[in-house]
Tab-separated table of C-alpha atoms and ligand atoms in Angstrom:
chain	number	residue	atom	x	y	z
A	22	MET	CA	2.139	-11.056	-3.473
A	23	LEU	CA	1.287	-8.286	-5.543
A	24	GLN	CA	2.715	-5.109	-5.300
A	25	LEU	CA	1.517	-1.824	-6.505
A	26	ASN	CA	4.282	0.847	-6.482
A	27	ASN	CA	3.248	4.712	-6.378
A	28	ILE	CA	-0.166	3.562	-8.678
A	29	THR	CA	-1.137	6.980	-10.843
A	30	TYR	CA	-3.776	6.941	-13.270
A	31	LYS	CA	-4.388	10.149	-15.279
A	32	LYS	CA	-7.634	10.840	-17.832
A	33	LYS	CA	-7.756	14.282	-19.235
A	34	ASN	CA	-5.773	15.945	-17.119
A	35	LYS	CA	-7.848	14.484	-14.164
A	36	MET	CA	-5.559	13.022	-11.549
A	37	ILE	CA	-7.908	9.497	-10.873
A	38	LEU	CA	-5.551	7.627	-8.762
A	39	ASN	CA	-2.956	9.648	-7.173
A	40	GLY	CA	0.127	7.841	-5.716
A	41	ILE	CA	-1.085	4.241	-4.642
A	42	SER	CA	1.471	1.773	-3.004
A	43	ALA	CA	0.204	-1.616	-1.031
A	44	GLU	CA	0.732	-5.218	-1.466
A	45	VAL	CA	-1.454	-7.822	-1.734
A	46	LYS	CA	-0.665	-11.099	0.666
A	47	GLN	CA	-1.564	-14.234	-1.236
A	48	GLY	CA	-5.042	-15.615	0.328
A	49	ASP	CA	-6.074	-11.996	1.436
A	50	SER	CA	-9.918	-10.909	1.242
A	51	ILE	CA	-9.266	-6.930	0.865
A	52	CYS	CA	-12.397	-4.657	0.717
A	53	LEU	CA	-11.921	-0.860	-1.482
A	54	PHE	CA	-14.384	1.364	0.280
A	55	GLY	CA	-14.714	4.727	-0.254
A	56	PRO	CA	-17.234	7.594	-1.450
A	57	ASN	CA	-18.395	7.309	-5.227
A	58	GLY	CA	-15.515	8.867	-7.608
A	59	ALA	CA	-12.906	7.981	-4.958
A	60	GLY	CA	-11.262	5.540	-7.425
A	61	LYS	CA	-12.146	2.728	-6.058
A	62	SER	CA	-13.075	1.157	-9.841
A	63	THR	CA	-10.904	2.699	-11.498
A	64	LEU	CA	-7.975	0.925	-8.834
A	65	LEU	CA	-9.604	-2.399	-9.163
A	66	LYS	CA	-9.077	-2.187	-13.376
A	67	VAL	CA	-5.410	-1.137	-12.901
A	68	MET	CA	-5.150	-4.752	-10.487
A	69	ALA	CA	-6.960	-6.786	-12.641
A	70	GLY	CA	-4.788	-5.652	-15.747
A	71	LEU	CA	-7.342	-4.240	-18.039
A	72	ILE	CA	-5.992	-0.527	-17.286
A	73	GLU	CA	-2.292	0.820	-17.473
A	74	PRO	CA	-1.157	3.022	-14.668
A	75	ASN	CA	0.515	6.496	-16.727
A	76	LYS	CA	2.814	6.125	-13.599
A	77	GLY	CA	4.311	3.819	-10.693
A	78	VAL	CA	4.551	0.030	-11.039
A	79	TYR	CA	2.008	-2.906	-10.932
A	80	LYS	CA	3.428	-6.800	-10.248
A	81	GLN	CA	1.495	-9.509	-10.403
A	82	GLY	CA	4.934	-11.807	-9.587
A	83	ASN	CA	4.404	-15.017	-9.494
A	84	PHE	CA	0.899	-14.827	-8.015
A	85	THR	CA	-0.912	-16.926	-10.847
A	86	SER	CA	-0.510	-18.647	-14.195
A	87	LYS	CA	-4.668	-18.681	-14.781
A	88	PRO	CA	-6.273	-15.210	-15.755
A	89	VAL	CA	-7.693	-13.384	-13.105
A	90	GLY	CA	-11.433	-13.444	-12.300
A	91	TYR	CA	-13.167	-10.062	-13.002
A	92	ILE	CA	-16.949	-9.419	-12.046
A	93	PRO	CA	-17.995	-6.019	-13.159
A	94	GLN	CA	-20.323	-4.320	-11.724
A	95	GLN	CA	-22.621	-4.151	-15.090
A	96	LEU	CA	-23.840	-7.491	-15.864
A	97	ALA	CA	-22.115	-9.396	-18.448
A	98	LEU	CA	-25.142	-11.660	-19.348
A	99	PHE	CA	-27.061	-12.370	-23.014
A	100	PRO	CA	-30.818	-11.964	-22.049
A	101	ASN	CA	-31.897	-14.151	-24.266
A	102	MET	CA	-29.748	-17.373	-23.824
A	103	THR	CA	-30.485	-19.421	-20.884
A	104	VAL	CA	-28.413	-20.056	-17.078
A	105	LYS	CA	-27.268	-23.504	-18.511
A	106	ASP	CA	-26.082	-21.827	-22.002
A	107	HIS	CA	-24.406	-19.033	-20.531
A	108	LEU	CA	-22.459	-21.913	-18.036
A	109	SER	CA	-21.699	-24.276	-21.197
A	110	PHE	CA	-20.569	-21.039	-23.361
A	111	TYR	CA	-18.072	-19.956	-20.295
A	112	LYS	CA	-16.900	-23.665	-19.765
A	113	LYS	CA	-16.026	-24.126	-23.180
A	114	MET	CA	-14.289	-20.616	-23.771
A	115	THR	CA	-12.294	-21.107	-20.598
A	116	LYS	CA	-11.679	-24.693	-21.486
A	117	GLN	CA	-12.873	-25.474	-17.433
A	118	LYS	CA	-13.212	-29.453	-17.436
A	119	ASP	CA	-13.433	-29.388	-13.673
A	120	ARG	CA	-17.303	-30.639	-13.512
A	121	GLU	CA	-17.027	-30.995	-9.352
A	122	PHE	CA	-15.823	-27.173	-8.903
A	123	ILE	CA	-18.436	-26.280	-11.316
A	124	GLU	CA	-21.400	-28.396	-9.555
A	125	ALA	CA	-20.177	-27.199	-6.176
A	126	MET	CA	-20.494	-23.509	-7.280
A	127	LEU	CA	-24.111	-24.123	-8.777
A	128	ASN	CA	-25.240	-25.645	-5.975
A	129	ALA	CA	-24.147	-23.119	-3.275
A	130	LEU	CA	-25.283	-20.524	-5.449
A	131	SER	CA	-28.695	-22.124	-6.019
A	132	LEU	CA	-28.550	-21.897	-9.616
A	133	ASN	CA	-29.093	-25.153	-10.339
A	134	GLU	CA	-32.815	-25.458	-9.783
A	135	ILE	CA	-33.086	-22.060	-12.336
A	136	LYS	CA	-30.628	-23.336	-14.867
A	137	LYS	CA	-33.642	-23.185	-17.790
A	138	LYS	CA	-34.523	-19.604	-17.455
A	139	LYS	CA	-33.567	-17.200	-19.946
A	140	VAL	CA	-31.616	-14.186	-18.196
A	141	GLU	CA	-34.697	-11.873	-19.481
A	142	GLU	CA	-36.504	-14.279	-16.802
A	143	LEU	CA	-34.003	-13.617	-14.189
A	144	SER	CA	-34.471	-11.797	-10.773
A	145	GLY	CA	-31.973	-8.899	-10.406
A	146	GLY	CA	-30.324	-11.099	-7.491
A	147	MET	CA	-30.398	-14.446	-9.975
A	148	ALA	CA	-29.033	-12.422	-12.496
A	149	ARG	CA	-26.124	-11.123	-10.027
A	150	LYS	CA	-25.577	-14.557	-9.087
A	151	LEU	CA	-24.976	-16.136	-12.236
A	152	ASN	CA	-23.062	-13.030	-13.537
A	153	LEU	CA	-20.943	-14.236	-10.355
A	154	ALA	CA	-21.087	-17.900	-11.703
A	155	VAL	CA	-19.270	-17.114	-15.115
A	156	GLY	CA	-16.928	-14.711	-14.106
A	157	LEU	CA	-15.575	-17.646	-11.731
A	158	ILE	CA	-15.961	-20.582	-13.662
A	159	HIS	CA	-12.330	-21.036	-14.603
A	160	LYS	CA	-11.411	-21.249	-10.845
A	161	PRO	CA	-9.228	-18.232	-10.741
A	162	ASP	CA	-6.502	-17.858	-8.083
A	163	ILE	CA	-7.786	-14.561	-7.628
A	164	ILE	CA	-11.029	-12.603	-7.929
A	165	PHE	CA	-12.055	-9.131	-8.439
A	166	LEU	CA	-15.572	-7.303	-7.731
A	167	ASP	CA	-17.072	-4.743	-8.502
A	168	GLU	CA	-20.204	-3.672	-6.422
A	169	ALA	CA	-21.187	-7.404	-7.060
A	170	PHE	CA	-23.510	-7.293	-4.609
A	171	VAL	CA	-25.695	-4.387	-5.104
A	172	GLY	CA	-29.396	-5.457	-5.531
A	173	VAL	CA	-29.045	-8.707	-4.129
A	174	ASP	CA	-31.764	-9.699	-1.218
A	175	LEU	CA	-30.658	-11.570	1.842
A	176	ALA	CA	-30.778	-15.065	0.795
A	177	ALA	CA	-28.589	-14.335	-2.519
A	178	LYS	CA	-26.035	-12.344	-0.745
A	179	HIS	CA	-25.586	-15.145	1.954
A	180	ASP	CA	-25.205	-17.800	-0.980
A	181	MET	CA	-22.897	-15.427	-2.405
A	182	LEU	CA	-20.965	-15.094	1.116
A	183	ARG	CA	-20.237	-18.804	1.723
A	184	TRP	CA	-19.309	-19.032	-1.587
A	185	LEU	CA	-16.961	-16.511	-1.918
A	186	SER	CA	-15.732	-17.656	1.912
A	187	LEU	CA	-15.314	-20.802	0.936
A	188	LEU	CA	-12.814	-19.997	-1.864
A	189	ASN	CA	-11.303	-17.701	0.218
A	190	GLU	CA	-10.414	-20.337	2.743
A	191	ASP	CA	-9.217	-22.158	-0.073
A	192	GLY	CA	-6.630	-19.851	-1.098
A	193	VAL	CA	-8.022	-17.444	-3.545
A	194	THR	CA	-7.688	-14.142	-3.033
A	195	ILE	CA	-10.537	-11.104	-3.327
A	196	VAL	CA	-10.025	-8.009	-3.935
A	197	PHE	CA	-14.274	-6.430	-3.671
A	198	ILE	CA	-15.417	-2.853	-3.760
A	199	THR	CA	-18.862	-2.922	-1.350
A	200	HIS	CA	-20.661	-0.302	0.560
A	201	ASP	CA	-22.589	-2.576	2.437
A	202	TRP	CA	-21.176	-3.147	5.670
A	203	HIS	CA	-22.797	-6.493	6.347
A	204	VAL	CA	-20.217	-7.862	3.560
A	205	ILE	CA	-17.410	-6.647	4.758
A	206	HIS	CA	-18.213	-7.979	8.200
A	207	HIS	CA	-18.229	-11.323	6.466
A	208	LEU	CA	-15.735	-11.100	3.925
A	209	ALA	CA	-13.064	-8.509	4.526
A	210	LYS	CA	-9.870	-9.145	6.028
A	211	THR	CA	-8.006	-5.989	5.058
A	212	LEU	CA	-9.834	-2.634	4.700
A	213	TRP	CA	-8.486	-0.386	2.074
A	214	VAL	CA	-10.067	3.415	2.280
A	215	LEU	CA	-9.975	5.654	-1.082
A	216	GLU	CA	-10.467	9.056	-1.285
A	217	ASP	CA	-9.493	11.343	-3.946
A	218	GLY	CA	-7.774	8.770	-5.857
A	219	GLN	CA	-5.635	8.790	-2.375
A	220	MET	CA	-5.126	5.324	0.010
A	221	LEU	CA	-6.343	7.271	3.615
A	222	ILE	CA	-6.259	3.836	5.351
A	223	ASN	CA	-5.062	0.377	4.873
A	224	PHE	CA	-6.271	-1.720	8.424
A	225	ARG	CA	-6.117	-5.210	8.600
A	226	LEU	CA	-9.562	-6.672	9.923
A	227	ASN	CA	-7.985	-10.103	10.542
A	228	SER	CA	-7.728	-9.742	14.283
A	229	TYR	CA	-10.750	-8.416	14.400
A	230	ARG	CA	-12.107	-11.051	12.898
A	231	LYS	CA	-10.526	-13.746	15.372
A	232	LYS	CA	-11.468	-12.120	18.125
A	233	LEU	CA	-15.498	-11.636	16.823
A	234	ARG	CA	-15.199	-15.656	15.962
A	235	SER	CA	-13.928	-16.412	19.668
A	236	THR	CA	-16.465	-14.497	21.245
A	237	SER	CA	-19.371	-15.638	19.356
A	238	SER	CA	-18.147	-19.696	20.317
A	239	LEU	CA	-17.802	-18.250	23.860
A	240	THR	CA	-21.071	-16.932	23.742
A	241	ALA	CA	-22.290	-20.516	22.739
A	242	HIS	CA	-21.225	-22.151	25.097
B	23	LIG	N1	-12.831	6.893	-18.663
B	23	LIG	C1	-12.894	8.216	-17.916
B	23	LIG	N2	-12.659	9.441	-17.864
B	23	LIG	C2	-12.751	10.289	-17.277
B	23	LIG	N3	-12.840	10.244	-16.002
B	23	LIG	C3	-12.886	9.148	-15.288
B	23	LIG	C4	-13.127	7.920	-16.190
B	23	LIG	N4	-12.773	6.689	-15.622
B	23	LIG	C5	-13.399	7.555	-14.251
B	23	LIG	N5	-13.293	8.793	-14.264
B	23	LIG	C6	-13.505	9.907	-13.251
B	23	LIG	O1	-12.649	9.479	-12.210
B	23	LIG	C7	-12.808	9.331	-10.967
B	23	LIG	C8	-13.260	8.245	-10.322
B	23	LIG	O2	-14.140	6.985	-10.866
B	23	LIG	P1	-14.300	5.775	-10.463
B	23	LIG	O3	-15.259	5.118	-11.276
B	23	LIG	O4	-12.751	4.873	-10.170
B	23	LIG	O5	-15.173	5.557	-8.645
B	23	LIG	P2	-15.655	4.998	-7.853
B	23	LIG	O6	-15.077	5.259	-6.337
B	23	LIG	O7	-15.350	3.356	-8.172
B	23	LIG	O8	-17.117	5.384	-7.827
B	23	LIG	P3	-18.263	4.824	-7.066
B	23	LIG	O9	-18.637	4.515	-5.727
B	23	LIG	O10	-19.108	5.779	-8.313
B	23	LIG	O11	-18.807	3.467	-8.445
B	23	LIG	C9	-14.366	9.857	-11.154
B	23	LIG	O12	-14.613	11.352	-10.921
B	23	LIG	C10	-14.716	9.570	-12.475
B	23	LIG	O13	-15.629	10.188	-12.800
B	24	LIG	MG1	-17.323	2.480	-8.997
């Protein structure tokens, strides 16, 4: 379990996170939701261990021994390198030897068919999928996604959601930021609503999702 205890983060006397307390259970899928400037990206960075809070305690416990997967909103790709080059580079860097996992991910994200293309030749949606794939190549146990679905069309969104749902069903914990209700509906088990650096709502959607699933199976018969 991850534990956030009274997390406070200030920058130049501006209070960006103001006493946030919550916990993350293994296998959960949490959406951070709220208006622009609410502090979502800052909280995600604290949780991914990229920045230190000024006050409060953040414990990762025995959650994972692997590095976390952090997918930034800005694409972390090299324009002149091909899709294949990116995958080889990150595979080597993370010492990932699980070929089966990588193949499954490339198939799920429909990246196999564009392996020879350079990043500068990719559409926005394809680049987003590659950005996701390189961030997940080491098969992390916990994934942080900062608006990873911006600008992707329905087909690409579907590929990404299906792959992330599969990982989540396999026990991988996901914490993600989105403004897209379609993504929330399909991926979130828990919703955290932030405003002015505070947690307004911490709401479990799991039972709601289960109810929806049983309703849809009833209507299917
Ligand atoms: N490095 C920084 N220096 C000063 N202020 C910052 C810094 N980073 C963030 N802020 C401020 O902190 C507040 C929260 O920023 P943050 O990026 O976490 O919000 P957000 O909820 O992710 O917003 P958005 O939906 O627009 O991405 C904003 O007012 C922002 O201007
Ligand atoms: Mg943000």
